[in-house]
Coordinates of C-alpha atoms and ligand atoms in Angstrom, one line a residue:
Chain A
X25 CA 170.2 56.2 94.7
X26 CA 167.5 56.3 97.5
X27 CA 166.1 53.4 99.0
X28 CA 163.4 53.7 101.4
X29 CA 161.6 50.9 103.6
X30 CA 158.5 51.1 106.0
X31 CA 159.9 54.7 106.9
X32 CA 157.9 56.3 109.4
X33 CA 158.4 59.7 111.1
X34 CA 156.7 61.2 114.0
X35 CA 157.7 64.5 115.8
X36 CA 158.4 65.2 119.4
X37 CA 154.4 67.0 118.9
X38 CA 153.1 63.4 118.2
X39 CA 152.4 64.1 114.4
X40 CA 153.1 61.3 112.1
X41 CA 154.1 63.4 109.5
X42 CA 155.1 60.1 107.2
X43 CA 153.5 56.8 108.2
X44 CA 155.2 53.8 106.3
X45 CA 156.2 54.6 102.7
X46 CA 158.6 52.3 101.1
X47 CA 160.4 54.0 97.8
X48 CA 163.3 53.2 95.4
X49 CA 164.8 56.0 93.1
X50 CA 167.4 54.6 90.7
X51 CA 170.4 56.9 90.0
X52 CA 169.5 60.0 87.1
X53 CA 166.2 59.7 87.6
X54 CA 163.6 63.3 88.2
X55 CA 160.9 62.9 90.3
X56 CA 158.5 65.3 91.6
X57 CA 156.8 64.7 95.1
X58 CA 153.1 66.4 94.9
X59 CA 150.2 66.3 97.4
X60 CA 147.8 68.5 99.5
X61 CA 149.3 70.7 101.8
X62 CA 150.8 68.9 105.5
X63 CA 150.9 65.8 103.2
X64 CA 154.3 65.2 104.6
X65 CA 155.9 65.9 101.3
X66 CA 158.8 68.1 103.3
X67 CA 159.4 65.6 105.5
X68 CA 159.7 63.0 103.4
X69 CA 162.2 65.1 101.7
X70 CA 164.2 66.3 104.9
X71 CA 164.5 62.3 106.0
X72 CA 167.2 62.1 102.5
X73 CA 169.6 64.6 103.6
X74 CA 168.8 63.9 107.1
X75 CA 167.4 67.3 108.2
X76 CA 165.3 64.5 110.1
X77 CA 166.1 61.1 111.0
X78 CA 163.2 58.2 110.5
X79 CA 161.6 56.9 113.7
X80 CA 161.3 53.4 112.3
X81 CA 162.6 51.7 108.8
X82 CA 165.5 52.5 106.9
X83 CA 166.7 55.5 104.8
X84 CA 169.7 54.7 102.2
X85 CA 170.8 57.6 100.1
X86 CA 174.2 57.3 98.0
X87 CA 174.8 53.6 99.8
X88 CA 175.2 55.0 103.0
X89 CA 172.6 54.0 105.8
X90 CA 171.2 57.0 107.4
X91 CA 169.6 55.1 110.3
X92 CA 173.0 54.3 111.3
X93 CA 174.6 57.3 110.5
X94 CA 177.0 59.2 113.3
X95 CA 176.4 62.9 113.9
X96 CA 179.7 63.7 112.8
X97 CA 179.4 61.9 109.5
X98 CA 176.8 63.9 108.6
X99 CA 178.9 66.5 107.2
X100 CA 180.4 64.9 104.6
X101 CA 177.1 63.0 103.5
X102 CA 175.5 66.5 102.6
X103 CA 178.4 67.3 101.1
X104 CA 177.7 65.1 98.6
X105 CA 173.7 65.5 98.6
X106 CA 172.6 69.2 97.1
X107 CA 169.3 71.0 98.3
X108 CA 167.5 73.5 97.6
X109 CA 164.7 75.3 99.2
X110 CA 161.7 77.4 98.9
X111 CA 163.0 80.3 100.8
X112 CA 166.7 80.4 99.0
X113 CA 168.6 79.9 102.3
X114 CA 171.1 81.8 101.2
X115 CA 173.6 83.2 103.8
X116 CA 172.4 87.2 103.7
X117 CA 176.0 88.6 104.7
X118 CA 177.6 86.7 101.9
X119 CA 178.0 87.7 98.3
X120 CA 176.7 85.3 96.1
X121 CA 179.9 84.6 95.2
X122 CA 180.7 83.3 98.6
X123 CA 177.5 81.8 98.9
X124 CA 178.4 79.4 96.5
X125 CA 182.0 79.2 97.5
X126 CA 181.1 78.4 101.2
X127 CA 179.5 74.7 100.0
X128 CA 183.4 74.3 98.9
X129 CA 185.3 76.3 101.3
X130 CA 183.8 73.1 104.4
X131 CA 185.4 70.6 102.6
X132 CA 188.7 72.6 102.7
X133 CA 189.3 72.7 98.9
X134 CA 192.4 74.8 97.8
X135 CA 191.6 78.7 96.8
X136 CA 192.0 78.5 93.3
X137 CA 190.4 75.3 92.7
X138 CA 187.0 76.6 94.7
X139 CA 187.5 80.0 92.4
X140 CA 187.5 78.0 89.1
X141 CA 184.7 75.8 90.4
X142 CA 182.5 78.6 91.4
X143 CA 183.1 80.2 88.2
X144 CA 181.6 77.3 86.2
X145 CA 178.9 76.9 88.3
X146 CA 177.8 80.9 88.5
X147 CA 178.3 80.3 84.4
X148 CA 176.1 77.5 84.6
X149 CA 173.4 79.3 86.1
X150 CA 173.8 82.4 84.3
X151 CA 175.0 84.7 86.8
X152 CA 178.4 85.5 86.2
X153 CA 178.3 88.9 86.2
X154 CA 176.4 89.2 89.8
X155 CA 178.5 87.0 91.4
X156 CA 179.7 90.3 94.3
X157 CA 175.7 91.0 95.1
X158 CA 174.4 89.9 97.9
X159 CA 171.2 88.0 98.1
X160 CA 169.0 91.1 98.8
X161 CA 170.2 92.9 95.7
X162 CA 169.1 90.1 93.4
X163 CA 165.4 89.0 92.5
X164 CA 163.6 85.4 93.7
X165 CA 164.8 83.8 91.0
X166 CA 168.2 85.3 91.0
X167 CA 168.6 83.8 94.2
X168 CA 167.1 80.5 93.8
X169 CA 169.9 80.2 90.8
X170 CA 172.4 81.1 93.4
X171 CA 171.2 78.6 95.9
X172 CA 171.1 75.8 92.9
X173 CA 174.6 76.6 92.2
X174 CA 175.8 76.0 95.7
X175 CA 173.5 72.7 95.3
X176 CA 176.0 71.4 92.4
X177 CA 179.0 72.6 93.4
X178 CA 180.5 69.4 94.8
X179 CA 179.3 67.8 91.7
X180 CA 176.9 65.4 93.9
X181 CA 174.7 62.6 92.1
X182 CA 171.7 63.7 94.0
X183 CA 169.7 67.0 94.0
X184 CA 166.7 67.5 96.7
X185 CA 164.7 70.6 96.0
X186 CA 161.3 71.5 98.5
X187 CA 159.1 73.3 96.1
X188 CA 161.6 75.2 94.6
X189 CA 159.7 77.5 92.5
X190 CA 156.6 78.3 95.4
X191 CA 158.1 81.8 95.4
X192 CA 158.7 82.9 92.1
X193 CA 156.2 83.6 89.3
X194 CA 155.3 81.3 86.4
X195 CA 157.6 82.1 83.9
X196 CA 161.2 82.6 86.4
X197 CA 159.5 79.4 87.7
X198 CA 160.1 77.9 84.1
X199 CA 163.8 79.2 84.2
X200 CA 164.5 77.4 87.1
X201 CA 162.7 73.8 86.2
X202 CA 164.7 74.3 82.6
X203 CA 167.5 74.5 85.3
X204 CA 167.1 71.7 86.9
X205 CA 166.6 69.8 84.2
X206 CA 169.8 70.9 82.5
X207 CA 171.8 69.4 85.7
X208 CA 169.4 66.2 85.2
X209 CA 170.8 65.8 81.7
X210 CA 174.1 65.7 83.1
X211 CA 172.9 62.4 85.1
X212 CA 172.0 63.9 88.3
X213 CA 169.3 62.4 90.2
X214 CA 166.6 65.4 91.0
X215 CA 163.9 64.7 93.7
X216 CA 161.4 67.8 93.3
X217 CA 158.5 68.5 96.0
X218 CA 156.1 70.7 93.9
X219 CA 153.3 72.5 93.8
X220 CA 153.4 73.6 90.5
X221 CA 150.3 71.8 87.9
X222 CA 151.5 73.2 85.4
X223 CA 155.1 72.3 85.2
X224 CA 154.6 68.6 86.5
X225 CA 152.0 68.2 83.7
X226 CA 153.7 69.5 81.0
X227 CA 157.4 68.3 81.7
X228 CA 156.0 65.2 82.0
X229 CA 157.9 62.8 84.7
X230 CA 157.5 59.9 87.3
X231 CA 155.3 61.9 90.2
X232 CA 155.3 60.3 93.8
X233 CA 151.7 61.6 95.3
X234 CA 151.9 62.0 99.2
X235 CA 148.4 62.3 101.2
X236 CA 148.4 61.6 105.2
X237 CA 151.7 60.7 105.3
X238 CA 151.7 57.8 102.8
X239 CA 152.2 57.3 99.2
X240 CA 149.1 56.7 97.2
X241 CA 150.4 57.4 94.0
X242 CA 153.5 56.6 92.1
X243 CA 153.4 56.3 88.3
X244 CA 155.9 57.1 85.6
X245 CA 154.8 60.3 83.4
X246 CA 152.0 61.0 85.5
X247 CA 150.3 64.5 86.1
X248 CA 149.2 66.5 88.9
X249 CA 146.4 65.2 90.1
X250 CA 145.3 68.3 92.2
X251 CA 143.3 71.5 91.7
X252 CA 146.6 73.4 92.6
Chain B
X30 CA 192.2 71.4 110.4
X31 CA 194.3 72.9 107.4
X32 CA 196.4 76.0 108.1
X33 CA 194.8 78.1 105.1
X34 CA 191.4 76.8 106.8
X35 CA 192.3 78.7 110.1
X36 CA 193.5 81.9 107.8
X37 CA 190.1 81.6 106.2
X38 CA 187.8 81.3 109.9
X39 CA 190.0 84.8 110.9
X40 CA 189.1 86.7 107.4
X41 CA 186.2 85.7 108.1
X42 CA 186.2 86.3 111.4
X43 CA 186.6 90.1 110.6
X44 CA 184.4 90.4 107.5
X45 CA 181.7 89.5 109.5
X46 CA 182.2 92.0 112.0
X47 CA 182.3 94.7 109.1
X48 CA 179.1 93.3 107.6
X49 CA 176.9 92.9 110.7
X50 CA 177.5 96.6 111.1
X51 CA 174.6 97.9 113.5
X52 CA 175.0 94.6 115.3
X53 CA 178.9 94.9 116.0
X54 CA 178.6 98.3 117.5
X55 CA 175.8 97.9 119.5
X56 CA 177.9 94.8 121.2
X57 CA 180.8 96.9 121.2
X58 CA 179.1 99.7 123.2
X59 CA 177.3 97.6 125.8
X60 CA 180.4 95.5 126.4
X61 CA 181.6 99.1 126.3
X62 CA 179.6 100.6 129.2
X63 CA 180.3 97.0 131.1
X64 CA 183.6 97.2 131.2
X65 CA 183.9 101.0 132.1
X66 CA 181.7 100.6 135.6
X67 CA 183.8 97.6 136.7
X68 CA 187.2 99.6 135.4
X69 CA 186.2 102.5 137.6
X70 CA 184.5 100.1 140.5
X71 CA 188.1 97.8 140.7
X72 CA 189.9 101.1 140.9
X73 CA 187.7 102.2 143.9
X74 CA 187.6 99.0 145.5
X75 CA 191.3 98.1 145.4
X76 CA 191.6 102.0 146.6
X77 CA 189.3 101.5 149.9
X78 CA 190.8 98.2 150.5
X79 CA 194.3 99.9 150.8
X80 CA 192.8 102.3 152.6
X81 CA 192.1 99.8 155.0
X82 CA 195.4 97.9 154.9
X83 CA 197.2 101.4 155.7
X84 CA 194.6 101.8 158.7
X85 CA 195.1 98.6 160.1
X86 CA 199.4 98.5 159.6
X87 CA 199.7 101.7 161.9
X88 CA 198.3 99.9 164.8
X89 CA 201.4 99.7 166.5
X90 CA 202.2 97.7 170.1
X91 CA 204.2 100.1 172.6
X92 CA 206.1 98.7 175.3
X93 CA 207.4 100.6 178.2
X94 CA 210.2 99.2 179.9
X95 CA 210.6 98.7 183.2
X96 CA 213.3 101.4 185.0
X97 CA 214.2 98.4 187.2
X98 CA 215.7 96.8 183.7
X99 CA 219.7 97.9 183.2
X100 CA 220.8 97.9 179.8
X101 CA 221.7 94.6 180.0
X102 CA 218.3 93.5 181.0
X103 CA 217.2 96.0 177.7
X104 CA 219.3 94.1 175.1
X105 CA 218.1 90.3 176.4
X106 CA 214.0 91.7 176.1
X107 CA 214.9 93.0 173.1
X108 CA 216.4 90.0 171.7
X109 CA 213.1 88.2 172.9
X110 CA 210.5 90.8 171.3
X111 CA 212.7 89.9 168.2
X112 CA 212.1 85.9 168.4
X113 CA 209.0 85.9 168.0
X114 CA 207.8 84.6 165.3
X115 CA 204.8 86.8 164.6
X116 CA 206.1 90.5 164.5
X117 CA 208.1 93.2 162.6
X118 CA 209.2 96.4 162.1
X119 CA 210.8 96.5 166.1
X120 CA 211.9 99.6 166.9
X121 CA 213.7 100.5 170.2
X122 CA 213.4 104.3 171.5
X123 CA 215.2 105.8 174.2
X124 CA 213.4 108.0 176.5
X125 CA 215.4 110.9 175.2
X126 CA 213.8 110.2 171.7
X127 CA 210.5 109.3 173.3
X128 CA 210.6 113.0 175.1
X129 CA 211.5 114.9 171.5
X130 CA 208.3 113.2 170.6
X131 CA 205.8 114.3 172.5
X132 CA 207.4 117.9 172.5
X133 CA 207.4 117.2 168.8
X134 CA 203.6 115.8 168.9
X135 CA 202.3 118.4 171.4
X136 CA 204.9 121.4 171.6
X137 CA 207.3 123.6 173.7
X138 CA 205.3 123.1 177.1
X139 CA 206.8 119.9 177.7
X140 CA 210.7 120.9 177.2
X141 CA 210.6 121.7 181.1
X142 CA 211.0 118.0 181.6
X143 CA 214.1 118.0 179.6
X144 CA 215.6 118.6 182.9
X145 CA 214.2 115.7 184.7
X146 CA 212.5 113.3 182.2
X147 CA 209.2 111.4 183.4
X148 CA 209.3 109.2 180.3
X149 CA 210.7 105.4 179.9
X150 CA 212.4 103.4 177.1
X151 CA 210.2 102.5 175.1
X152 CA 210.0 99.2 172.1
X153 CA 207.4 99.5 169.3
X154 CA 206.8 96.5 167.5
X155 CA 203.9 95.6 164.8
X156 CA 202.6 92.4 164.8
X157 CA 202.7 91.2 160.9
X158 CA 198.8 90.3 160.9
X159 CA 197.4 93.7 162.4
X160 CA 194.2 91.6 163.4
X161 CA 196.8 89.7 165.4
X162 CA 197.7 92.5 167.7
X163 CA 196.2 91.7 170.7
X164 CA 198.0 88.6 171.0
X165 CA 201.1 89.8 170.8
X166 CA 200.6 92.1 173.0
X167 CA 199.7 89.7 175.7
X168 CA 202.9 87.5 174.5
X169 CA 204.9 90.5 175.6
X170 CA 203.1 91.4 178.5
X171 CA 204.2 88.3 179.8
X172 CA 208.1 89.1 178.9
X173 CA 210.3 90.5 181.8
X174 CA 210.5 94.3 182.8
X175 CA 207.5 95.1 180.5
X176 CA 206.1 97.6 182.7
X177 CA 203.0 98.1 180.3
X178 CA 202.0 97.0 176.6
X179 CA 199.8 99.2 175.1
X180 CA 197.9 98.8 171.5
X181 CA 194.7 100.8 172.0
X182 CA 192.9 98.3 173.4
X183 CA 189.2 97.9 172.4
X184 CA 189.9 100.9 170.1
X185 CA 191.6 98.7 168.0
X186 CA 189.1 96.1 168.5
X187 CA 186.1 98.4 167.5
X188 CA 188.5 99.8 164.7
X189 CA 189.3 95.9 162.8
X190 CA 185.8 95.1 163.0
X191 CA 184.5 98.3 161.2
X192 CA 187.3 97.3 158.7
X193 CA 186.4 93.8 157.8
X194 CA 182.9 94.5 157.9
X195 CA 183.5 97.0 155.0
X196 CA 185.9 94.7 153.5
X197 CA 183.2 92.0 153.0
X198 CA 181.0 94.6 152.2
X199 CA 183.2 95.5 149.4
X200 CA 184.0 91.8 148.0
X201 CA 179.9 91.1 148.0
X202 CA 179.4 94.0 145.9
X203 CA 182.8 93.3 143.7
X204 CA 181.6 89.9 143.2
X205 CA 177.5 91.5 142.5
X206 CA 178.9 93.5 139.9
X207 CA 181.2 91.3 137.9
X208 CA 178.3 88.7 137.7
X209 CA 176.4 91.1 136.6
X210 CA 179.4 91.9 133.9
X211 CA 179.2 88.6 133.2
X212 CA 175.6 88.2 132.3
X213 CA 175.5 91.3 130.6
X214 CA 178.3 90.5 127.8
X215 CA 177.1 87.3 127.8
X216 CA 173.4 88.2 126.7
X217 CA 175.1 90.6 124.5
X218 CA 176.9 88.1 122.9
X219 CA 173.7 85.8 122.5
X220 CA 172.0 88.3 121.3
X221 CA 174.2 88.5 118.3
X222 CA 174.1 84.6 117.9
X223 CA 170.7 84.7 117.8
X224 CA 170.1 86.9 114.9
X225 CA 171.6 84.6 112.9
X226 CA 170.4 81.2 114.0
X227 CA 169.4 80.8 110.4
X228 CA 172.9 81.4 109.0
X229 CA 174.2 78.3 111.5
X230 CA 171.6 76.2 110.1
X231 CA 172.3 76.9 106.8
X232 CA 176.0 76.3 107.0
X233 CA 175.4 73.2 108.6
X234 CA 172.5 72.0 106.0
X235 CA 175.9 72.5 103.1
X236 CA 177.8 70.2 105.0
X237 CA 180.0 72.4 107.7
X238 CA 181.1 70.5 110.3
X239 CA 180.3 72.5 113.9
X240 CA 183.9 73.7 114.4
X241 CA 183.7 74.5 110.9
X242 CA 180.4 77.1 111.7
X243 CA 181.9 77.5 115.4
X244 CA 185.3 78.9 115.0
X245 CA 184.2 82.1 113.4
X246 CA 181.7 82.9 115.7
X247 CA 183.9 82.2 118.7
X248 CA 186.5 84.5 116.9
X249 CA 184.2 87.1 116.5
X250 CA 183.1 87.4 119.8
X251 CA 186.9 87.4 120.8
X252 CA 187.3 90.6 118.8
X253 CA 183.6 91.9 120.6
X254 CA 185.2 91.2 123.8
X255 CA 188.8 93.3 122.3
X256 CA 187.4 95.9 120.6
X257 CA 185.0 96.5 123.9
X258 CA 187.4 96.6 126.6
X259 CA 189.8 99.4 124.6
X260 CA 188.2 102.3 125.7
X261 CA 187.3 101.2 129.0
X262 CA 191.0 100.6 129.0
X263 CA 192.1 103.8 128.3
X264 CA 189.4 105.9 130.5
X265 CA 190.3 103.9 133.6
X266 CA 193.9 104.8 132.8
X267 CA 193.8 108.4 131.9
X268 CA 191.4 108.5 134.8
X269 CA 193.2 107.1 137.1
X270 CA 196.5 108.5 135.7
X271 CA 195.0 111.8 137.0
X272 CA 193.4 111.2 140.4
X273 CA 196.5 110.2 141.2
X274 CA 198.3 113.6 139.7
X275 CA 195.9 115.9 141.7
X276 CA 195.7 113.9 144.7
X277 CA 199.1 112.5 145.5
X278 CA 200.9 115.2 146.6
X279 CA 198.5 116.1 149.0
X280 CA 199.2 112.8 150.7
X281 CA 202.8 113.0 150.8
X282 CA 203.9 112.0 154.1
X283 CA 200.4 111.0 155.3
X284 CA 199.4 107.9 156.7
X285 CA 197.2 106.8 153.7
X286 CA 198.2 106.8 150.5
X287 CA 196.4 106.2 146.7
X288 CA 197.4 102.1 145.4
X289 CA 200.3 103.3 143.1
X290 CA 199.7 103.8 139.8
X291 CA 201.5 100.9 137.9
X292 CA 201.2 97.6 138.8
X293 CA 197.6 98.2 139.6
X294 CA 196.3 99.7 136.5
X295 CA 197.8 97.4 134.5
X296 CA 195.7 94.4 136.2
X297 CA 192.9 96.5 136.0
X298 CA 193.6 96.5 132.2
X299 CA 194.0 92.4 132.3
X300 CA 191.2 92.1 134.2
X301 CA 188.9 93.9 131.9
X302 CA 190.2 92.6 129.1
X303 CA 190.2 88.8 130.0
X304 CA 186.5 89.6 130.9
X305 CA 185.6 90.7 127.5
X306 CA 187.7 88.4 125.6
X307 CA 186.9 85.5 127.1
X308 CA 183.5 85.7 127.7
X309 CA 182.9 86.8 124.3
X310 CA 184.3 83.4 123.1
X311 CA 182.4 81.7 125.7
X312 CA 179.4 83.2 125.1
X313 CA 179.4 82.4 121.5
X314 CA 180.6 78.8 122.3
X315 CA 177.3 78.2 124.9
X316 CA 174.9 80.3 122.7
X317 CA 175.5 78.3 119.0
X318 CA 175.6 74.6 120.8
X319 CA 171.6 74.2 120.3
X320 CA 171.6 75.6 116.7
X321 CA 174.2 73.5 115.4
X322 CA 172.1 70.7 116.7
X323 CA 170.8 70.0 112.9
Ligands
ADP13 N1 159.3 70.1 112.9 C1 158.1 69.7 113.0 N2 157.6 69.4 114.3 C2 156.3 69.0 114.4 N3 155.5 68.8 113.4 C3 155.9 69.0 112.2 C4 157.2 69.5 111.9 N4 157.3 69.7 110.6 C5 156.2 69.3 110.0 N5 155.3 68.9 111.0 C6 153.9 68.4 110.7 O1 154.0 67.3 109.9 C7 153.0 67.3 109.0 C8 153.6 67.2 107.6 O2 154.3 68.4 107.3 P1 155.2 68.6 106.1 O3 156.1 67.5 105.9 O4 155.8 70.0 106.2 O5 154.1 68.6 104.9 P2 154.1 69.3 103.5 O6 155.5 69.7 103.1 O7 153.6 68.3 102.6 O8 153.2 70.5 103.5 C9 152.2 68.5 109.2 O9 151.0 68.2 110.0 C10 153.1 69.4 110.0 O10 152.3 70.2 110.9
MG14 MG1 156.4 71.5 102.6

């Protein structure tokens, strides 16, 4: 699913935000990406849907080569890659509704096949019934639901989430991982930067740890490893 | 690009000018306040500058014919005056009219001469570029039984430089103000796009291709542009609608008169609205290109 060889990244600053990690993540598996703060975990994580491209080595998500990849291909990659974020990106003058409905709307899907879809996915999440509020009307978590259904709604094989639950408290933090894991079941492939002990220790999974811009932990089932 | 797709970029088009309330209006009202001073500042400019034109197409070339010239003589000078290439609006005038003239001009005093008039036949002839006169006039002079060819000279002179100096006065400060038009809608308009950098990135990070994110925005700032030049529109019309009703009819028969009313305000009207419309949508076009950049 993502393949990953001596990838480096610096930025136009001169940081080497990742220097030389080589990965593999085979297709339905859930990882979680923890380490310190400026690790690089972000980065790491933007170089898969191409948010960033890799100074040196090679980034394959989904088969296609992202080293190689045109500008104007780039569209239709993320298409079929979902991400979430911290901070919801939601669009604020859109319902959430169309929030969702947008993620279908660029591929130029008909009308009532984008209604139905957004439908099952606002079901999904368990928001059907605030589908016409907009993002500021609706609590963190509410929104990070919205943003996750947008994630799925091309049905892609890959999620990407950067710390997904850093804004929400403990227990809509739970909500959300039970979330993602419910789209896991379905044989997604969920790559999860974290900062969350508790969850990674208790929903036990393989955990990539990122220091300095390298990996220097990978192991399957593993915990934490940090204070917080 | 699929028809219902282009449907969709014009709903949206307009929802988003509903939503971004506070922001819409305050585009709207600079664009506004734009287009109003360079409504009003055409008007006066295209005003003065006919003003001009009216000044300069009453310089007029007299010729006085020579008494040695018999009618014959008349009709082959005429003919001449007439051939060149250079000149209109030739008028001969016998020295009978040219005498009901000046009694006309400067009253009953001069009807004594009726009896035994000092005056000659006369030709007045315009040259088609006023700011040509003077050559024509020495193109005539050189004609047989021209006894004199008068144009004002140095008057005229004095009279066309004045003119052309406030002509390029006016184009300098036509030109100042509609690049200033220009900047100001424009920074307008990337104001707007600016405020919601985030919401371009974030269409483009859910796969939107750019004209995808773009044609929106450009349509919106179409309708900023629109919606901003309809009442500068209509105040340079009504406005102008009545200068013209109080002052006209003071000018009938004068020399100068007001730039008529219709084809003139309705280029106004184009102007203005080409101005808003366009730059709007090019203003959005230049202002998005580094945030879609993602
Ligand atoms: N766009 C950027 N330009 C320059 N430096 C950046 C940029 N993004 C991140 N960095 C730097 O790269 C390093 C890694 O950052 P990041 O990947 O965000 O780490 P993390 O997500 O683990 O906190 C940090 O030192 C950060 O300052
Ligand atoms: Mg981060």
């Amino acid at each position: 699913m993502i393949q990953m060889k001596n990838v480096t990244k610096k930025y136009s600053n001169g940081v080497v935000a990742v220097n030389g990690i080589s990965v593999h993540i085979k297709p339905g598996e859930f990882v979680y990406v923890v380490g310190p703060s400026g690790a690089g975990k972000s980065t790491f994580i933007k170089l898969m849907y191409r948010e960033e491209k890799a100074t040196t080595g090679s980034v394959i998500v989904n088969g296609i080569d992202l080293s190689t990849l045109k500008n104007r291909q780039v569209p239709q990659f993320r298409r079929n890659v979902g991400v979430v974020f911290q901070d919801f990106k939601l669009l604020p003058r859109l319902t959430a509704y169309e929030n969702i409905a947008f993620a279908l709307e660029v591929t130029e899907e008909e009308p009532t096949k984008i209604r139905k879809r957004v439908m099952e996915v606002l079901e999904l999440v368990g928001l059907s019934h605030k589908a016409r509020m907009f993002p500021h009307e609706l609590s963190g978590g509410e929104q990070q639901r919205v943003s996750i259904a947008r994630s799925i709604i091309n049905t892609p094989q890959l999620v990407i989430a950067d710390e997904p639950t850093g804004n929400l408290d403990p227990d809509t933090s739970w909500d959300i991982m039970h979330l993602f894991e419910k789209i896991n079941a379905q044989g997604t492939t969920i790559v999860m930067a974290t900062h969350n002990k508790e969850i990674v220790n208790t929903a036990r999974r393989r955990v990539i740890a990122i220091e300095g811009g390298i990996i220097v932990r990978d192991e399957a089932g593993g915990e934490y490893g940090y204070e917080r | 690009m699929k028809g219902r797709t282009l449907s969709r970029h014009f709903r949206e088009s307009f929802k988003s000018l509903g939503r971004n309330g506070w922001m819409t209006f305050a585009s709207i009202g600079t664009v506004t306040v734009t287009l109003i001073l360079v409504g009003v500042f055409a008007l006066i400019m295209t005003n003065l500058n006919k003003l001009a034109d009216d000044i300069e197409n009453d310089v007029e070339i007299k010729i006085l014919i020579d008494d040695l010239a018999g009618s014959k003589e008349e009709r082959e000078l005429l003919a001449k005056i007439k051939k060149l290439p250079d000149i209109t609006d030739v008028k001969y005038s016998s020295r009978d009219e040219e005498l009901k003239k000046v009694i006309k001009d400067y009253g009953d005093d001069f009807v004594l001469h009726e009896q035994s008039n000092p005056l000659r036949n006369a030709i007045y002839v315009k040259a088609i570029n006023p700011q040509e006169t003077a050559n024509v006039a020495k193109k005539i002079d050189k004609f047989e039984y021209t006894a004199e060819v008068n144009y004002g000279k140095g008057k005229v002179e004095k009279l066309f430089k004045v003119l052309n100096t406030s002509r390029n006065a006016g184009l300098v400060l036509i030109i100042g103000l509609l690049l200033t038009a220009v900047f100001l809608i424009f920074n307008t308009i990337r104001t707007t796009i600016f405020a919601r950098r985030d919401e371009i990135e974030i269409m483009k990070l859910v796969g939107a291709t750019n004209s995808f994110v773009r044609i929106p925005f450009l349509l919106e700032g179409a309708w900023l542009g629109l919606l901003g030049s309809v009442i500068p529109v209509t105040v340079v019309a009504v406005l102008y609608y009545n200068v013209h009703k109080s002052i006209s009819p003071n000018l009938k028969g004068e020399l100068l008169q007001l730039q008529s009313f219709s084809p003139l305000i309705y280029q106004v009207s184009a102007l203005l609205i080409a101005l808003g419309v366009i730059i709007g949508m090019f203003g959005s076009f230049i202002s998005m290109r580094k945030f879609l950049k993602i």
